[in-house]
Amino acid sequence: MTALSAYRTDATLHLAARYAIFVVLILVYGLAILVSEAFLQPSYLFNVMRQVAPIGIAAIGVTFVMIVGGVDLSIGAVISLTSVLCAVQMNGDAGNLPLAVIVACAAGILIGTLNGLACAFTRVSPFILTLGTGIAVLGLTQIYSGGTARGIVSPGFREFFNYRIFGTVPVLALAFLGLAAVGLILQKTTLFGRRLYLIGSNRSAARLSGLPVARTIVLAYALSGFFGALAGIALLARSGVSNTLSGQGLEFQVLAAIVLGGTTFEGGRGGIAGTVAGVLVLVIAFNLVNISGLPYHMQLVVMGVIIILASAVHGGLNARAV
């Protein structure tokens, strides 16, 4: 009976660790309801999802990179560049919209692919490499734009993504959820998704087993660049104005959401569902301190504390499950 009880306890802890971020999300959401009844209104909740869509979309792509054991600190710069590229290519003409989206996505994929090639075929730390890429891309964005806002969004572009279906659900929020579903399908049902975990858990063993390690790493980074470009387009749709620094600092929010969601820097763990939950924890925390009416800098302090506490709860559950 003792052995059976120990087995049940161990199984419970592993289950709790696996779904820790969802426990944290429920706790944070419960606190939000106590602070403001606005969190019970569907229109407000969907507006929150619209608000966080660019970060959430970017986080989906970076999750693939972190599962495989890498990191992408260039994602903020990619968001800035693709947002500017998209606005410039549109130039206020609806007929230019398809070309603008293609150019922005191509730029994101190119940057991601270059990151992946460097990470796969050199011994450079992904942290240092993608940090350098981000700085270089930020410089290119400034050169391309002249340091000022450029481009005019096409008529109807912003209106479409901010349109509320049934007067409640913004298209941009649905786009985020749809892309999250695509990411989940890639992770759960494809050979690529299974390889990510195998390579992230033990790259040397994966290579000896004959898995295409380099190709998988390059593809993961290319996807990160692609989702980063989509995040740049989403950010442009949300604001309606291109900004050369619009993505600056977003990489830290992206990484915070991913790590909160259970995807580790060591690789081989985590997933898209946890990342989405982590994104929601962050945005609810931000809205909580915003509703409280605290000064902006104090909001940052409180939100940071919430992130630390949420991470502690999540990490504690994982530690007990080991």
CSV table of C-alpha atoms in Angstrom, one decimal:
chain,number,residue,atom,x,y,z
A,1,MET,CA,0.0,0.0,0.0
A,2,THR,CA,2.9,2.3,0.8
A,3,ALA,CA,4.5,1.7,-2.6
A,4,LEU,CA,1.1,2.3,-4.3
A,5,SER,CA,0.6,5.6,-2.4
A,6,ALA,CA,4.1,6.7,-3.3
A,7,TYR,CA,3.4,5.9,-7.0
A,8,ARG,CA,0.2,7.8,-6.9
A,9,THR,CA,1.9,10.8,-5.2
A,10,ASP,CA,4.6,10.8,-7.8
A,11,ALA,CA,2.1,10.6,-10.7
A,12,THR,CA,0.2,13.5,-9.2
A,13,LEU,CA,3.3,15.6,-8.9
A,14,HIS,CA,4.3,14.9,-12.5
A,15,LEU,CA,0.7,15.8,-13.6
A,16,ALA,CA,0.9,19.0,-11.6
A,17,ALA,CA,4.3,19.9,-13.1
A,18,ARG,CA,3.0,19.3,-16.6
A,19,TYR,CA,0.0,21.6,-16.1
A,20,ALA,CA,1.7,24.0,-13.6
A,21,ILE,CA,1.3,27.0,-15.9
A,22,PHE,CA,-2.4,26.4,-16.2
A,23,VAL,CA,-2.7,26.4,-12.4
A,24,VAL,CA,-0.8,29.7,-12.3
A,25,LEU,CA,-3.1,31.1,-15.0
A,26,ILE,CA,-6.2,30.1,-13.1
A,27,LEU,CA,-4.8,31.7,-9.9
A,28,VAL,CA,-3.8,34.9,-11.7
A,29,TYR,CA,-7.2,35.1,-13.5
A,30,GLY,CA,-9.0,34.5,-10.2
A,31,LEU,CA,-7.0,37.4,-8.6
A,32,ALA,CA,-7.9,39.6,-11.6
A,33,ILE,CA,-11.7,38.9,-11.2
A,34,LEU,CA,-11.4,39.9,-7.5
A,35,VAL,CA,-9.7,43.2,-8.6
A,36,SER,CA,-12.1,44.0,-11.4
A,37,GLU,CA,-15.3,42.5,-12.8
A,38,ALA,CA,-14.2,43.6,-16.3
A,39,PHE,CA,-12.3,40.3,-16.5
A,40,LEU,CA,-15.7,38.5,-16.6
A,41,GLN,CA,-16.7,40.4,-19.7
A,42,PRO,CA,-16.0,38.5,-23.0
A,43,SER,CA,-15.4,41.7,-24.9
A,44,TYR,CA,-12.7,42.8,-22.4
A,45,LEU,CA,-11.0,39.4,-22.5
A,46,PHE,CA,-10.9,39.3,-26.3
A,47,ASN,CA,-9.5,42.8,-26.3
A,48,VAL,CA,-6.8,41.6,-23.9
A,49,MET,CA,-6.0,38.9,-26.5
A,50,ARG,CA,-5.9,41.4,-29.3
A,51,GLN,CA,-3.5,43.5,-27.2
A,52,VAL,CA,-1.1,40.6,-26.6
A,53,ALA,CA,-1.4,39.1,-30.1
A,54,PRO,CA,2.0,40.3,-31.5
A,55,ILE,CA,3.9,39.0,-28.5
A,56,GLY,CA,1.9,35.7,-28.5
A,57,ILE,CA,2.5,35.1,-32.2
A,58,ALA,CA,6.3,35.8,-31.9
A,59,ALA,CA,6.4,33.5,-28.8
A,60,ILE,CA,5.0,30.6,-30.9
A,61,GLY,CA,8.0,30.6,-33.2
A,62,VAL,CA,10.6,31.1,-30.5
A,63,THR,CA,9.1,28.2,-28.6
A,64,PHE,CA,10.3,25.8,-31.4
A,65,VAL,CA,13.8,27.2,-31.1
A,66,MET,CA,13.9,26.8,-27.4
A,67,ILE,CA,12.5,23.2,-27.5
A,68,VAL,CA,15.4,22.3,-29.8
A,69,GLY,CA,17.9,23.9,-27.3
A,70,GLY,CA,18.4,27.3,-28.8
A,71,VAL,CA,17.2,30.9,-28.1
A,72,ASP,CA,16.3,33.8,-30.4
A,73,LEU,CA,17.1,37.2,-29.0
A,74,SER,CA,16.7,38.8,-32.4
A,75,ILE,CA,13.0,38.4,-32.4
A,76,GLY,CA,12.3,42.0,-31.3
A,77,ALA,CA,14.4,43.4,-34.0
A,78,VAL,CA,12.7,41.2,-36.6
A,79,ILE,CA,9.3,42.5,-35.4
A,80,SER,CA,10.5,46.1,-35.9
A,81,LEU,CA,12.0,45.5,-39.3
A,82,THR,CA,9.1,43.5,-40.8
A,83,SER,CA,6.6,46.1,-39.5
A,84,VAL,CA,8.5,48.9,-41.2
A,85,LEU,CA,9.0,46.8,-44.4
A,86,CYS,CA,5.3,46.0,-44.6
A,87,ALA,CA,4.2,49.6,-44.1
A,88,VAL,CA,6.6,50.9,-46.7
A,89,GLN,CA,5.6,48.2,-49.3
A,90,MET,CA,1.9,49.0,-48.8
A,91,ASN,CA,2.5,52.7,-49.4
A,92,GLY,CA,-1.2,53.4,-48.8
A,93,ASP,CA,-2.4,51.2,-51.7
A,94,ALA,CA,-4.6,48.2,-51.1
A,95,GLY,CA,-3.2,46.6,-54.2
A,96,ASN,CA,0.2,46.4,-52.6
A,97,LEU,CA,-0.9,44.4,-49.6
A,98,PRO,CA,-0.1,40.9,-50.9
A,99,LEU,CA,3.4,42.0,-51.9
A,100,ALA,CA,3.9,43.8,-48.6
A,101,VAL,CA,3.1,40.7,-46.6
A,102,ILE,CA,5.3,38.5,-48.8
A,103,VAL,CA,8.3,40.8,-48.5
A,104,ALA,CA,7.9,41.1,-44.7
A,105,CYS,CA,7.6,37.3,-44.3
A,106,ALA,CA,10.5,36.7,-46.6
A,107,ALA,CA,12.7,39.0,-44.6
A,108,GLY,CA,11.7,37.3,-41.3
A,109,ILE,CA,12.4,33.8,-42.8
A,110,LEU,CA,15.8,35.0,-44.2
A,111,ILE,CA,17.0,36.3,-40.9
A,112,GLY,CA,15.8,33.2,-39.1
A,113,THR,CA,17.4,30.9,-41.6
A,114,LEU,CA,20.8,32.8,-41.2
A,115,ASN,CA,20.5,32.4,-37.5
A,116,GLY,CA,19.8,28.7,-37.9
A,117,LEU,CA,22.7,28.1,-40.2
A,118,ALA,CA,25.1,29.8,-37.9
A,119,CYS,CA,23.8,27.9,-34.8
A,120,ALA,CA,23.8,24.6,-36.7
A,121,PHE,CA,27.3,24.8,-38.2
A,122,THR,CA,29.3,26.8,-35.7
A,123,ARG,CA,30.1,26.6,-32.0
A,124,VAL,CA,28.9,30.1,-31.3
A,125,SER,CA,26.5,30.4,-28.4
A,126,PRO,CA,22.9,31.0,-29.7
A,127,PHE,CA,22.5,33.6,-27.0
A,128,ILE,CA,25.4,35.7,-28.3
A,129,LEU,CA,24.7,35.0,-32.0
A,130,THR,CA,21.1,36.0,-32.0
A,131,LEU,CA,21.9,39.0,-29.7
A,132,GLY,CA,24.4,40.1,-32.4
A,133,THR,CA,21.8,39.5,-35.1
A,134,GLY,CA,19.2,41.6,-33.3
A,135,ILE,CA,21.6,44.5,-33.0
A,136,ALA,CA,22.6,44.3,-36.7
A,137,VAL,CA,18.9,44.0,-37.8
A,138,LEU,CA,18.0,47.0,-35.6
A,139,GLY,CA,20.8,49.0,-37.3
A,140,LEU,CA,19.6,48.0,-40.7
A,141,THR,CA,16.0,49.0,-39.8
A,142,GLN,CA,17.3,52.5,-38.8
A,143,ILE,CA,19.3,52.8,-42.0
A,144,TYR,CA,16.3,51.7,-44.1
A,145,SER,CA,13.8,54.0,-42.4
A,146,GLY,CA,16.1,56.9,-41.8
A,147,GLY,CA,15.3,56.7,-38.1
A,148,THR,CA,11.7,57.9,-38.6
A,149,ALA,CA,8.3,56.3,-39.2
A,150,ARG,CA,7.9,55.4,-42.9
A,151,GLY,CA,5.2,53.9,-45.0
A,152,ILE,CA,1.4,54.2,-45.0
A,153,VAL,CA,-0.8,51.2,-44.3
A,154,SER,CA,-3.3,50.1,-47.0
A,155,PRO,CA,-6.9,51.3,-46.6
A,156,GLY,CA,-8.9,48.7,-44.7
A,157,PHE,CA,-5.8,46.8,-43.4
A,158,ARG,CA,-6.1,48.0,-39.8
A,159,GLU,CA,-9.9,48.0,-39.9
A,160,PHE,CA,-10.0,44.4,-41.0
A,161,PHE,CA,-7.7,43.1,-38.2
A,162,ASN,CA,-9.4,45.2,-35.5
A,163,TYR,CA,-13.0,44.3,-36.7
A,164,ARG,CA,-15.0,42.6,-34.0
A,165,ILE,CA,-17.0,39.6,-35.1
A,166,PHE,CA,-20.4,39.6,-33.5
A,167,GLY,CA,-19.2,42.9,-31.9
A,168,THR,CA,-17.0,41.0,-29.5
A,169,VAL,CA,-14.2,39.0,-31.1
A,170,PRO,CA,-11.4,40.9,-32.8
A,171,VAL,CA,-10.0,39.3,-35.9
A,172,LEU,CA,-6.5,39.9,-34.6
A,173,ALA,CA,-7.3,37.8,-31.5
A,174,LEU,CA,-8.6,35.0,-33.7
A,175,ALA,CA,-5.5,35.2,-35.8
A,176,PHE,CA,-3.4,34.7,-32.7
A,177,LEU,CA,-5.5,31.7,-31.7
A,178,GLY,CA,-5.4,30.3,-35.2
A,179,LEU,CA,-1.6,30.5,-35.4
A,180,ALA,CA,-1.3,29.0,-32.0
A,181,ALA,CA,-3.4,26.0,-33.3
A,182,VAL,CA,-1.0,25.7,-36.3
A,183,GLY,CA,2.0,25.7,-34.0
A,184,LEU,CA,0.4,23.1,-31.8
A,185,ILE,CA,-0.3,20.9,-34.8
A,186,LEU,CA,3.3,21.2,-35.9
A,187,GLN,CA,4.5,20.3,-32.4
A,188,LYS,CA,2.2,17.4,-31.7
A,189,THR,CA,1.5,15.7,-35.1
A,190,THR,CA,4.6,16.1,-37.3
A,191,LEU,CA,7.9,14.4,-37.6
A,192,PHE,CA,9.5,17.8,-37.2
A,193,GLY,CA,7.9,18.3,-33.8
A,194,ARG,CA,9.1,15.0,-32.5
A,195,ARG,CA,12.6,15.7,-33.7
A,196,LEU,CA,12.7,19.0,-31.9
A,197,TYR,CA,12.3,17.2,-28.5
A,198,LEU,CA,14.8,14.5,-29.3
A,199,ILE,CA,17.5,17.0,-30.5
A,200,GLY,CA,16.7,19.3,-27.6
A,201,SER,CA,17.0,16.5,-25.0
A,202,ASN,CA,20.4,15.2,-26.4
A,203,ARG,CA,21.8,16.6,-29.5
A,204,SER,CA,24.8,14.2,-29.7
A,205,ALA,CA,22.6,11.2,-29.3
A,206,ALA,CA,20.2,12.5,-31.9
A,207,ARG,CA,23.1,13.0,-34.4
A,208,LEU,CA,24.4,9.5,-33.7
A,209,SER,CA,20.9,8.1,-34.3
A,210,GLY,CA,20.9,9.6,-37.8
A,211,LEU,CA,18.4,12.4,-37.2
A,212,PRO,CA,18.9,15.5,-39.5
A,213,VAL,CA,20.0,17.7,-36.6
A,214,ALA,CA,21.3,20.7,-38.7
A,215,ARG,CA,18.2,20.8,-40.9
A,216,THR,CA,15.9,20.6,-38.0
A,217,ILE,CA,17.7,23.5,-36.2
A,218,VAL,CA,17.7,25.7,-39.3
A,219,LEU,CA,13.9,25.0,-39.8
A,220,ALA,CA,13.2,25.9,-36.2
A,221,TYR,CA,15.0,29.2,-36.5
A,222,ALA,CA,13.3,29.9,-39.9
A,223,LEU,CA,9.9,29.3,-38.3
A,224,SER,CA,10.9,31.7,-35.5
A,225,GLY,CA,11.7,34.4,-38.1
A,226,PHE,CA,8.5,33.7,-40.0
A,227,PHE,CA,6.3,34.0,-36.9
A,228,GLY,CA,8.4,37.1,-35.9
A,229,ALA,CA,7.4,38.6,-39.3
A,230,LEU,CA,3.7,37.7,-38.7
A,231,ALA,CA,4.1,39.4,-35.3
A,232,GLY,CA,5.4,42.5,-37.0
A,233,ILE,CA,2.5,42.6,-39.3
A,234,ALA,CA,0.1,42.0,-36.3
A,235,LEU,CA,1.7,44.9,-34.5
A,236,LEU,CA,1.3,47.2,-37.5
A,237,ALA,CA,-2.3,46.1,-37.8
A,238,ARG,CA,-2.9,46.9,-34.1
A,239,SER,CA,-1.3,50.3,-34.1
A,240,GLY,CA,-1.7,51.4,-37.8
A,241,VAL,CA,1.7,53.2,-37.7
A,242,SER,CA,5.2,51.7,-38.4
A,243,ASN,CA,7.9,52.4,-35.8
A,244,THR,CA,11.5,51.5,-36.2
A,245,LEU,CA,11.6,50.7,-32.4
A,246,SER,CA,8.2,49.1,-32.1
A,247,GLY,CA,9.7,45.6,-31.3
A,248,GLN,CA,12.4,46.8,-29.0
A,249,GLY,CA,12.2,45.0,-25.7
A,250,LEU,CA,9.5,42.6,-26.8
A,251,GLU,CA,12.0,39.8,-26.9
A,252,PHE,CA,12.2,39.8,-23.1
A,253,GLN,CA,8.4,39.6,-22.8
A,254,VAL,CA,8.4,36.8,-25.4
A,255,LEU,CA,11.1,34.8,-23.5
A,256,ALA,CA,9.3,35.4,-20.2
A,257,ALA,CA,6.1,34.0,-21.5
A,258,ILE,CA,7.8,31.0,-23.0
A,259,VAL,CA,9.8,30.2,-19.8
A,260,LEU,CA,6.6,30.7,-17.7
A,261,GLY,CA,4.9,28.2,-20.0
A,262,GLY,CA,7.4,25.5,-19.1
A,263,THR,CA,9.8,25.6,-22.0
A,264,THR,CA,13.4,25.6,-20.6
A,265,PHE,CA,16.6,27.0,-22.0
A,266,GLU,CA,18.1,23.5,-21.8
A,267,GLY,CA,15.7,22.3,-24.5
A,268,GLY,CA,13.6,19.1,-24.9
A,269,ARG,CA,10.7,20.4,-22.7
A,270,GLY,CA,7.7,22.6,-23.0
A,271,GLY,CA,5.3,23.4,-25.8
A,272,ILE,CA,3.0,25.8,-27.6
A,273,ALA,CA,0.0,25.3,-25.2
A,274,GLY,CA,2.2,26.3,-22.2
A,275,THR,CA,3.5,29.3,-24.1
A,276,VAL,CA,0.0,30.6,-24.8
A,277,ALA,CA,-0.8,30.2,-21.2
A,278,GLY,CA,2.4,32.1,-20.2
A,279,VAL,CA,1.4,34.9,-22.6
A,280,LEU,CA,-2.0,35.2,-21.0
A,281,VAL,CA,-0.4,35.2,-17.5
A,282,LEU,CA,1.8,38.1,-18.6
A,283,VAL,CA,-1.0,40.2,-20.2
A,284,ILE,CA,-3.4,39.6,-17.3
A,285,ALA,CA,-0.7,40.7,-14.9
A,286,PHE,CA,0.0,43.8,-16.9
A,287,ASN,CA,-3.7,44.7,-17.0
A,288,LEU,CA,-4.1,44.1,-13.3
A,289,VAL,CA,-1.4,46.7,-12.4
A,290,ASN,CA,-2.8,49.0,-15.1
A,291,ILE,CA,-6.3,48.9,-13.7
A,292,SER,CA,-4.9,49.6,-10.2
A,293,GLY,CA,-3.9,53.1,-11.4
A,294,LEU,CA,-0.3,52.8,-10.2
A,295,PRO,CA,2.4,55.0,-11.8
A,296,TYR,CA,4.0,53.3,-14.8
A,297,HIS,CA,7.3,52.6,-13.2
A,298,MET,CA,5.6,51.1,-10.2
A,299,GLN,CA,3.5,49.0,-12.6
A,300,LEU,CA,6.7,47.5,-13.9
A,301,VAL,CA,7.8,46.6,-10.4
A,302,VAL,CA,4.5,44.9,-9.5
A,303,MET,CA,4.3,43.1,-12.9
A,304,GLY,CA,7.9,41.8,-12.3
A,305,VAL,CA,7.0,40.6,-8.9
A,306,ILE,CA,4.0,38.8,-10.3
A,307,ILE,CA,6.2,37.1,-12.9
A,308,ILE,CA,8.7,36.0,-10.2
A,309,LEU,CA,5.9,34.6,-8.0
A,310,ALA,CA,4.3,32.8,-11.0
A,311,SER,CA,7.7,31.4,-11.9
A,312,ALA,CA,8.3,30.3,-8.3
A,313,VAL,CA,5.0,28.4,-8.2
A,314,HIS,CA,5.7,26.8,-11.6
A,315,GLY,CA,9.3,25.9,-10.7
A,316,GLY,CA,8.3,24.5,-7.3
A,317,LEU,CA,5.8,22.1,-8.9
A,318,ASN,CA,8.4,21.0,-11.4
A,319,ALA,CA,11.1,20.5,-8.7
A,320,ARG,CA,8.8,18.3,-6.6
A,321,ALA,CA,8.0,16.2,-9.6
A,322,VAL,CA,11.6,15.4,-10.3
